[in-house]
CSV table of C-alpha atoms in Angstrom, one decimal:
chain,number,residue,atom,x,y,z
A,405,UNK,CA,96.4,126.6,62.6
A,406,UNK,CA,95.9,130.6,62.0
A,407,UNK,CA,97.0,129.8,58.4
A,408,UNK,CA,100.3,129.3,60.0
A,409,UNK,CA,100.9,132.6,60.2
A,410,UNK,CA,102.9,132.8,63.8
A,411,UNK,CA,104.9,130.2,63.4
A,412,UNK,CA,108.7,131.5,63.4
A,413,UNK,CA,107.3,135.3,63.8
A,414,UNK,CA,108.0,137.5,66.5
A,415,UNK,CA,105.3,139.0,68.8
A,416,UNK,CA,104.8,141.4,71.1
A,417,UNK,CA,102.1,141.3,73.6
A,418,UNK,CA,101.5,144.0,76.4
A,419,UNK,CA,100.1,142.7,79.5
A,420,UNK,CA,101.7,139.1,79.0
A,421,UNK,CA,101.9,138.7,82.8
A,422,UNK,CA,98.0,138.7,83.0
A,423,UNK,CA,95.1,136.1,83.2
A,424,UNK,CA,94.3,136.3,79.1
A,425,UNK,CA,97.9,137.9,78.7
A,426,UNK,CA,99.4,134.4,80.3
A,427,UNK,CA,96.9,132.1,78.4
A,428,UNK,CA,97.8,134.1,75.0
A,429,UNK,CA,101.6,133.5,75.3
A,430,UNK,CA,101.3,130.1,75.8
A,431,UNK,CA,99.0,129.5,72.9
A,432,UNK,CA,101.7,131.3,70.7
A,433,UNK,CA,104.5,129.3,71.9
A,434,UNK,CA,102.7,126.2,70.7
A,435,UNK,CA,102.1,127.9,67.3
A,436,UNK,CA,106.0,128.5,67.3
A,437,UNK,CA,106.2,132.3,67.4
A,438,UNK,CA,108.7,133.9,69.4
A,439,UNK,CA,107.3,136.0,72.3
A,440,UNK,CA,107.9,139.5,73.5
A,441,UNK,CA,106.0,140.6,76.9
A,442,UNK,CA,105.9,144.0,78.5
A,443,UNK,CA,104.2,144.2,81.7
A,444,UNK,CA,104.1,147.1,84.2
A,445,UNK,CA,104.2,143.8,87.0
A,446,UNK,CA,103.0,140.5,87.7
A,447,UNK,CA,99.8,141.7,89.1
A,448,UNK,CA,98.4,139.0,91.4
A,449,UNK,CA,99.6,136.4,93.5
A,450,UNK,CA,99.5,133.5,92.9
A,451,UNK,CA,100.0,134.6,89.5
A,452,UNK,CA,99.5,132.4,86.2
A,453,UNK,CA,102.4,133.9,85.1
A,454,UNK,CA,104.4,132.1,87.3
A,455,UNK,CA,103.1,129.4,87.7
A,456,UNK,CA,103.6,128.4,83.7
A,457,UNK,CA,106.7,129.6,84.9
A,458,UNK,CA,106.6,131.5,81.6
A,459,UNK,CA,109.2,134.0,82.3
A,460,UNK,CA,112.2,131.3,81.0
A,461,UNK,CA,110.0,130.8,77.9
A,462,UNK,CA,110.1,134.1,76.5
A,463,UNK,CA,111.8,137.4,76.1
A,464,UNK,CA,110.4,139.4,79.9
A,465,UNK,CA,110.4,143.0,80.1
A,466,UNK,CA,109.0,144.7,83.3
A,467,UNK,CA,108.0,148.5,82.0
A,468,UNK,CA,105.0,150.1,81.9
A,469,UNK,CA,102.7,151.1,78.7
A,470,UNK,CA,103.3,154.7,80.0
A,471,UNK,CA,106.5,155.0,79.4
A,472,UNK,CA,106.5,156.1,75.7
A,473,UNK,CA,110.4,156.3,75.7
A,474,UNK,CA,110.5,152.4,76.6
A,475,UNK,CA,107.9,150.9,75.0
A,476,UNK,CA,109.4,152.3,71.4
A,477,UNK,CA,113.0,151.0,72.5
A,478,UNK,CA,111.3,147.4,72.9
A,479,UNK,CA,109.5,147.8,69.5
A,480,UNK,CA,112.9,148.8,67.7
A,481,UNK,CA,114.9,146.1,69.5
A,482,UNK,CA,112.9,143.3,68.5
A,483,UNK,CA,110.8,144.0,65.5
A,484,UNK,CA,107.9,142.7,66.1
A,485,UNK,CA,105.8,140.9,63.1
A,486,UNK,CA,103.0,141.6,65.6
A,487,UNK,CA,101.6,143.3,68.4
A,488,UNK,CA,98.9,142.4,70.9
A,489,UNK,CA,98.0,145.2,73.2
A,490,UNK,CA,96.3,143.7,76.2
A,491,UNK,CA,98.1,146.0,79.0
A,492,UNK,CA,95.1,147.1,80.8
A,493,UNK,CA,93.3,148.0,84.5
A,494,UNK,CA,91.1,145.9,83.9
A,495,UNK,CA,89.1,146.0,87.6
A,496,UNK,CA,86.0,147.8,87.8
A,497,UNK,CA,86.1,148.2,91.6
A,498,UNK,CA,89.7,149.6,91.3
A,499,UNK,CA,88.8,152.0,88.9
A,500,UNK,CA,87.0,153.3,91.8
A,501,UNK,CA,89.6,153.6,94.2
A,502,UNK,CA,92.6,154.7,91.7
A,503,UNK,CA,90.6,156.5,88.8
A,504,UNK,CA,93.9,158.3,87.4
A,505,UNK,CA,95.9,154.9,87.2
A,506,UNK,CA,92.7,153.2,85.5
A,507,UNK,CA,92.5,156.3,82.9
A,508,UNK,CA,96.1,156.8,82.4
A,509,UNK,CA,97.0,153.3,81.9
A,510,UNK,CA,94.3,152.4,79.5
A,511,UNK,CA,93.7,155.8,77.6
A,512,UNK,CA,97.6,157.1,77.9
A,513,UNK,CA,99.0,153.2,77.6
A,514,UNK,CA,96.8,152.2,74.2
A,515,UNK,CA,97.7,155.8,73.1
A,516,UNK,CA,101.3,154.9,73.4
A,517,UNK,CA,102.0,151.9,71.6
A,518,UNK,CA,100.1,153.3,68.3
A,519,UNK,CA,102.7,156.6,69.0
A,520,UNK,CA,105.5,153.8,69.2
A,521,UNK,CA,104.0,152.2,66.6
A,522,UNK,CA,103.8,155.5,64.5
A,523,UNK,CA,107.4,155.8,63.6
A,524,UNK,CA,107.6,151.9,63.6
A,525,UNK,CA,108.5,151.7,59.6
A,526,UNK,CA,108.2,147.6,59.1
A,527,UNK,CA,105.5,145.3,58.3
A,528,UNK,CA,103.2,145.0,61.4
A,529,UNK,CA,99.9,144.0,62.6
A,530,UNK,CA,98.8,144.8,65.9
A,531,UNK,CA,95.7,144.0,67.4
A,532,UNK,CA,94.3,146.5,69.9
A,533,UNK,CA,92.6,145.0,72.6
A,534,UNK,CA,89.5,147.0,74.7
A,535,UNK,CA,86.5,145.6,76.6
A,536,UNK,CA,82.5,145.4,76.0
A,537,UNK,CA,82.6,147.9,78.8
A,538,UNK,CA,83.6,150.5,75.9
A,539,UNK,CA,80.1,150.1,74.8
A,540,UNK,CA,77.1,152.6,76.5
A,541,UNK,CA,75.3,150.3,78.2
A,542,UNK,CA,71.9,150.7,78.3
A,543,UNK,CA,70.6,147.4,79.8
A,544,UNK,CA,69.1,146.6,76.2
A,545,UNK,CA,68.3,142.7,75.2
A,546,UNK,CA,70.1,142.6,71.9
A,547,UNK,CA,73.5,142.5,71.7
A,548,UNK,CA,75.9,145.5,71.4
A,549,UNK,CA,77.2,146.2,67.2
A,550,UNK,CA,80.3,147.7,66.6
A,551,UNK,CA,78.6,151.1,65.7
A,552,UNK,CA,76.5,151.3,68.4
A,553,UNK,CA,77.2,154.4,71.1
A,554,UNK,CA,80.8,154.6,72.6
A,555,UNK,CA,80.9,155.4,76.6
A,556,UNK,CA,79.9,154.8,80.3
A,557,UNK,CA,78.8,155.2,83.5
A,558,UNK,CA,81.5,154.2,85.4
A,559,UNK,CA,85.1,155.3,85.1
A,560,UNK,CA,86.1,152.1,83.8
A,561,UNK,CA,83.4,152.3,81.1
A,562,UNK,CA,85.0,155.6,80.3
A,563,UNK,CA,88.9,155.0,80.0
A,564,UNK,CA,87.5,152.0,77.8
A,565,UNK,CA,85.1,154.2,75.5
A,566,UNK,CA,88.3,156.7,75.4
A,567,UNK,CA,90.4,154.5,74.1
A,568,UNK,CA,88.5,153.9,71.5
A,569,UNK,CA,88.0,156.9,70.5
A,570,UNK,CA,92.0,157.2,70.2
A,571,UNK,CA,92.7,154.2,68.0
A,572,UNK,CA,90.4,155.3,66.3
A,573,UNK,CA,91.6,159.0,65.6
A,574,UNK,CA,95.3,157.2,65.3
A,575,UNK,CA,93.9,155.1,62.6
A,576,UNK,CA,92.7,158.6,60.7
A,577,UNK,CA,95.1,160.0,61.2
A,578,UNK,CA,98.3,158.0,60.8
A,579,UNK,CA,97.6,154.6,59.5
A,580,UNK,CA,94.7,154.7,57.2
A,581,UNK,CA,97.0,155.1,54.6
A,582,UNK,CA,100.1,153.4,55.5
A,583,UNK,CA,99.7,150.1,54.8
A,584,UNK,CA,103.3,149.3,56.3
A,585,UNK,CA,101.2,148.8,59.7
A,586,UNK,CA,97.8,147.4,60.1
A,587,UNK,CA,95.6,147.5,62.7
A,588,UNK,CA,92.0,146.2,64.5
A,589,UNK,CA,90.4,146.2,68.0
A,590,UNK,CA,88.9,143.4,69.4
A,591,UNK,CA,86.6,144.1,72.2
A,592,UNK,CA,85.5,140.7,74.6
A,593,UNK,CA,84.2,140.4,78.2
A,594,UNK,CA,83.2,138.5,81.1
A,595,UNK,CA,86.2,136.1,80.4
A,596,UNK,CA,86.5,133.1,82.7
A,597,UNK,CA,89.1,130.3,83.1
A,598,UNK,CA,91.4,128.7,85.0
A,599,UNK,CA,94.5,130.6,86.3
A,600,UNK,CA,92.8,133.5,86.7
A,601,UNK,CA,93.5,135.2,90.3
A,602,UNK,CA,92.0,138.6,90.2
A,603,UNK,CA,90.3,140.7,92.8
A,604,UNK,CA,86.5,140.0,92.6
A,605,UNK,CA,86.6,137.4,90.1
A,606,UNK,CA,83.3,135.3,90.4
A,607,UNK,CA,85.4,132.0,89.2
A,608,UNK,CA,88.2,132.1,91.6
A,609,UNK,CA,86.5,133.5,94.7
A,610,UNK,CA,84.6,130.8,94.3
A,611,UNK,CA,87.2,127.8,94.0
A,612,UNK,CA,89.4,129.5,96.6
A,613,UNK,CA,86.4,128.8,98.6
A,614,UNK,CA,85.4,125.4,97.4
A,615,UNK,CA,88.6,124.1,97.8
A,616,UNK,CA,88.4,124.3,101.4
A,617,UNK,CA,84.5,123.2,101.3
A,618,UNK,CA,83.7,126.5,102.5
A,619,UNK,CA,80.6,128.9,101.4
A,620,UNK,CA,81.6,131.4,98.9
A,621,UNK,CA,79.6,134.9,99.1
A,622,UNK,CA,78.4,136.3,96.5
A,623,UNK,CA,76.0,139.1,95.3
A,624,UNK,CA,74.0,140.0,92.3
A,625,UNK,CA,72.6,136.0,91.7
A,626,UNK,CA,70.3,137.1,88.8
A,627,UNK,CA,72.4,139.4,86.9
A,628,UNK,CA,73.0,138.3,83.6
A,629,UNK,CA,76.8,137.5,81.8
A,630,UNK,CA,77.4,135.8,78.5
A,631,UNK,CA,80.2,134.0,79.7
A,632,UNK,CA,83.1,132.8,77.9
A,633,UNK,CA,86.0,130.8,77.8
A,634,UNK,CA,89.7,132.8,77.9
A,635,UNK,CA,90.9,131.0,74.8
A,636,UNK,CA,87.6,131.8,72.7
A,637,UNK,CA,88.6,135.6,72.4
A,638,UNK,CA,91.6,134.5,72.0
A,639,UNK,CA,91.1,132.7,68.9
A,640,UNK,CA,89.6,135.5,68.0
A,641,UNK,CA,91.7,137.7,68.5
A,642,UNK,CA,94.6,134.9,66.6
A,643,UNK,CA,92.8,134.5,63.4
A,644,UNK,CA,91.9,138.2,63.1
A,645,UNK,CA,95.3,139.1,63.2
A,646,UNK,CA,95.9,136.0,60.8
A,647,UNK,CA,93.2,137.5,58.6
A,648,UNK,CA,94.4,141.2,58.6
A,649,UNK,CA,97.8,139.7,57.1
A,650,UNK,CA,96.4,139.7,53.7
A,651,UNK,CA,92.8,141.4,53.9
A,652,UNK,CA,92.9,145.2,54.0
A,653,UNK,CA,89.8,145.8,54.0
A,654,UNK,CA,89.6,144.8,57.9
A,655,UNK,CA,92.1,147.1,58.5
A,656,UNK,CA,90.9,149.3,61.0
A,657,UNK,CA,88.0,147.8,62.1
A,658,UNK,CA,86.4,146.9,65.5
A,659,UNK,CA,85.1,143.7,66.4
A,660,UNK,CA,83.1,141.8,69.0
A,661,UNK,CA,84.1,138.3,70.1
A,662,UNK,CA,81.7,137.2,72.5
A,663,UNK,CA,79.7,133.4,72.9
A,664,UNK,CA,76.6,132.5,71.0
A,665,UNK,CA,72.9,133.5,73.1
A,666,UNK,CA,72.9,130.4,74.9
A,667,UNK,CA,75.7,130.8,77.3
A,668,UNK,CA,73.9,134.3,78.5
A,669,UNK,CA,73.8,132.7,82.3
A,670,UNK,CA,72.7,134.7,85.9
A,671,UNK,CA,75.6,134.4,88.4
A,672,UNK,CA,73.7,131.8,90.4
A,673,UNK,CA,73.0,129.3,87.3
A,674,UNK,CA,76.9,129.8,86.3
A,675,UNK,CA,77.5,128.6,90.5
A,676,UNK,CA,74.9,125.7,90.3
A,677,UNK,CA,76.7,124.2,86.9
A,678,UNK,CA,80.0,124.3,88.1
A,679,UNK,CA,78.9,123.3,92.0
A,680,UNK,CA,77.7,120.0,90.3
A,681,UNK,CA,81.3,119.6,88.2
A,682,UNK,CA,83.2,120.5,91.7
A,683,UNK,CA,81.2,118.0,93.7
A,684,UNK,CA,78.9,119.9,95.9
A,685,UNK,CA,75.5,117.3,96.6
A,686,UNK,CA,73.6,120.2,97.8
A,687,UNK,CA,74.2,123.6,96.2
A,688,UNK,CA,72.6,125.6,99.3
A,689,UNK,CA,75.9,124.2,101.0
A,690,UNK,CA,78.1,126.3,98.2
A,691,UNK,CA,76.9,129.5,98.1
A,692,UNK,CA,75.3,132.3,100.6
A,693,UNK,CA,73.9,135.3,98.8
A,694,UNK,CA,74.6,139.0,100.3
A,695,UNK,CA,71.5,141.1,100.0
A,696,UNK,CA,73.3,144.5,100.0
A,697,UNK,CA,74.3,146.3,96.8
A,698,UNK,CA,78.3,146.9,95.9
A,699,UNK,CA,79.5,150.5,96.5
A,700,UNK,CA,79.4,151.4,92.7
A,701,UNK,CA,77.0,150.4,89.7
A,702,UNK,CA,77.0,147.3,88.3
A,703,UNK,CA,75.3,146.4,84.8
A,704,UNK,CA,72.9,143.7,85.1
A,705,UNK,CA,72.4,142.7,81.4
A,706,UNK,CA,75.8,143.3,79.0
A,707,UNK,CA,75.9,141.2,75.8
A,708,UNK,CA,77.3,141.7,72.4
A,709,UNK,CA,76.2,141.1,68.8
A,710,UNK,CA,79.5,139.1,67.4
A,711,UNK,CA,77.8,139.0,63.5
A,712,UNK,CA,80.0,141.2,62.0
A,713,UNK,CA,83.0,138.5,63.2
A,714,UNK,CA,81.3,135.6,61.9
A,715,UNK,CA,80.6,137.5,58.5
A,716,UNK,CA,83.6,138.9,58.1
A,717,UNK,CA,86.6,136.3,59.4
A,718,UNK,CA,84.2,133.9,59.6
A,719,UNK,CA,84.8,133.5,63.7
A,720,UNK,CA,82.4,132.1,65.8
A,721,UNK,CA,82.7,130.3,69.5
A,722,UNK,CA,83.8,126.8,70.2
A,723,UNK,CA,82.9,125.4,73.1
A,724,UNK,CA,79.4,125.0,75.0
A,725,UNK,CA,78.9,125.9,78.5
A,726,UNK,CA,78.8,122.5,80.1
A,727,UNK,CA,82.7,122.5,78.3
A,728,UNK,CA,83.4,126.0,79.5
A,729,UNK,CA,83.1,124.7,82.8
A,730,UNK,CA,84.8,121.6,82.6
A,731,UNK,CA,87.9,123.1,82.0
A,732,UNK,CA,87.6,125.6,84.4
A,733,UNK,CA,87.0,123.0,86.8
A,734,UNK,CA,89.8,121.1,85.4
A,735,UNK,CA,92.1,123.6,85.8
A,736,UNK,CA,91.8,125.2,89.3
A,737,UNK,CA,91.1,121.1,91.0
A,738,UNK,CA,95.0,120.2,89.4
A,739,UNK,CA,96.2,123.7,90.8
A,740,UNK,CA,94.7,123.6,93.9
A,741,UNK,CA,94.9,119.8,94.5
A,742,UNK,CA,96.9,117.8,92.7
A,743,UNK,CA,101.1,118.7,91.9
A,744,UNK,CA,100.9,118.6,88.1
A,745,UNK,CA,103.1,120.8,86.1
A,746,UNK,CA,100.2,123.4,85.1
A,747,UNK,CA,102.3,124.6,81.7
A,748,UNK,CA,101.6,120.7,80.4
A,749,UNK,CA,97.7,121.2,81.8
A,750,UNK,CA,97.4,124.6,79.6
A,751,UNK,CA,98.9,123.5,77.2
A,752,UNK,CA,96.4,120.4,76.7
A,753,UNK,CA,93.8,122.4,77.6
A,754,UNK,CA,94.7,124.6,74.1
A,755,UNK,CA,95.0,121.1,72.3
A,756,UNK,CA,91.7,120.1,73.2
A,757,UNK,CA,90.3,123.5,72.3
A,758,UNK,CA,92.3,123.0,68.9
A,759,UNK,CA,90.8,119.4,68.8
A,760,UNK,CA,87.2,120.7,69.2
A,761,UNK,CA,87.7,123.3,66.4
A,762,UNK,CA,88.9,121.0,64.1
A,763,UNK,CA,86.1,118.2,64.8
A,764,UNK,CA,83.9,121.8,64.3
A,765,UNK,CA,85.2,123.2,61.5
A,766,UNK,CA,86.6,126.6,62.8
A,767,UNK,CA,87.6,128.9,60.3
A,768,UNK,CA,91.6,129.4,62.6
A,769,UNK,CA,92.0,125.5,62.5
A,770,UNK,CA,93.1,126.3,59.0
């Protein structure tokens, strides 16, 4: 799997206490590496996090990507083989209320572990993790390329687009020709699964409410998400890194990791789908629709063009929507009603993604 290339390594990911941070450590524990995690907090409860009870599983360090003086003692301590940055504010409607934190933590954050990085002088790869928000999103049909225009309306869109725009000057101006670290950013969104417990999450605003056969409220029905499974940017983001071991010629780059055109579902159709998986016999009992507009912009179409992943590491998504579901589903019904240990439920959820890819010939099954 990943041409074995975890197995016995250590890694460090940023933001391990997180939705995709928490589904990432776990998918490297099964591939035998040893994990670092640096978190600011665990920042939701219930939390993933602890739930997997993850904390005895790993090495756990509480500090914040914004402290530059602690995030280089963490690198030199351990040494990592590689680095996942996923540390993020990753909330649109926060960025809103707390537009410093949002730009410090993901402009000032990212710019501090390739500063920590910088004087890092063994063998690394780290994968830089941003958003499709980075993109300028001008409502178009086709999906987003890599080269296409950097920015945003929103602050969140901003601090994303910035970020960008300081790996990228990092790259140039450190690393391009010191091959002792490599790099690449991996951009993903609208990311759904179980254990996720964010504020204004579609998925679990929804179950929260299902579970007690309530209503859940929601707005925008008809806007339009290419929805994904957590551990599909994931394997992205695995075999990429995997890939940049021995390819230099991706070092540096960006890529999308996003599903294929047929999993670009409105917010109501995503609701009806997995109503029918929860159990609901008349969707009009599930849902009530708002008709007022959020307090800040919202895009209604966001999609990217993932070709430049397929041709170059040969990526390309694993599971259909109908599955995407089903493990969501699967997921939040054992949390929320049954007392099985959720680590063991993860964990088979990964092998059954592992099983799919194999029966589908994924490139990372390798």
């Amino acid at each position: 799997m990943f041409q074995n290339s975890y197995k016995g390594k250590t890694v460090l990911v940023t933001g391990h206490t997180g939705f995709k941070g928490s589904w990432l450590i776990t998918w490297l524990l099964k591939l035998g590496a040893k994990v670092i995690g640096v978190s600011k907090d665990i920042p939701t409860n219930p939390s993933m996090f602890e739930i997997l009870k993850l904390k005895d599983k790993i090495n756990h360090y509480i500090i914040d990507v914004r402290n530059l003086k602690e995030i280089k003692k963490i690198i030199f301590k351990h040494n990592p083989d590689f680095v996942f940055h996923l540390a993020a504010q990753a909330i649109v409607s926060k960025s809103y209320l707390d537009p410093v934190d949002t730009v410090s933590t993901n402009v000032i954050g990212t710019m501090n572990v390739l500063e920590a990085l910088r004087f890092y002088k063994k063998r690394c790869i780290a994968i830089i993790i941003t958003s499709d928000k980075c993109y300028e999103n001008v409502e178009q049909k086709k999906g987003y390329k890599e080269e296409d225009l950097l920015g945003g309306k929103d602050v969140y869109s901003g601090s994303k687009g910035a970020a960008e725009l300081i790996i990228k000057s990092y790259f140039n101006s450190f690393f391009k020709k010191d091959h002792t670290l490599k790099l690449a950013v991996g951009r993903a969104g609208n990311v759904i699964g179980g254990g996720d417990f964010a504020q204004d999450r579609i998925i679990v605003d929804t179950v929260n409410s299902w579970k007690d056969k309530n209503m859940v409220e929601i707005r925008s029905p008809n806007a339009t998400r290419p929805w994904q499974h957590v551990l599909e940017p994931l394997s992205g983001y695995l075999l990429l890194g995997a890939k940049l071991l021995n390819d230099h010629n991706l070092n540096g780059e960006p890529f999308n990791f996003g599903p294929d055109s047929s999993q670009d579902i409105t917010v109501k159709a995503l609701l009806q789908n997995l109503a029918q998986i929860w159990g609901w016999n008349e969707f009009d009992d599930a849902i009530k629709i708002h008709d007022f507009k959020p307090s800040f912009d919202e895009a209604g179409l966001l999609k990217l063009d993932c070709n430049k992943a397929k041709n170059f590491i040969n990526w390309e998504s694993n599971l259909d929507f109908n599955e995407t579901l089903m493990f969501i589903s699967e997921w939040y019904k054992n949390y929320f009603l049954t007392t099985l240990n959720l680590y063991n439920v993860t964990l088979d959820q990964i092998d059954k993604f592992e099983k799919l890819g194999i029966e589908r010939k994924r490139e990372w099954i390798n």
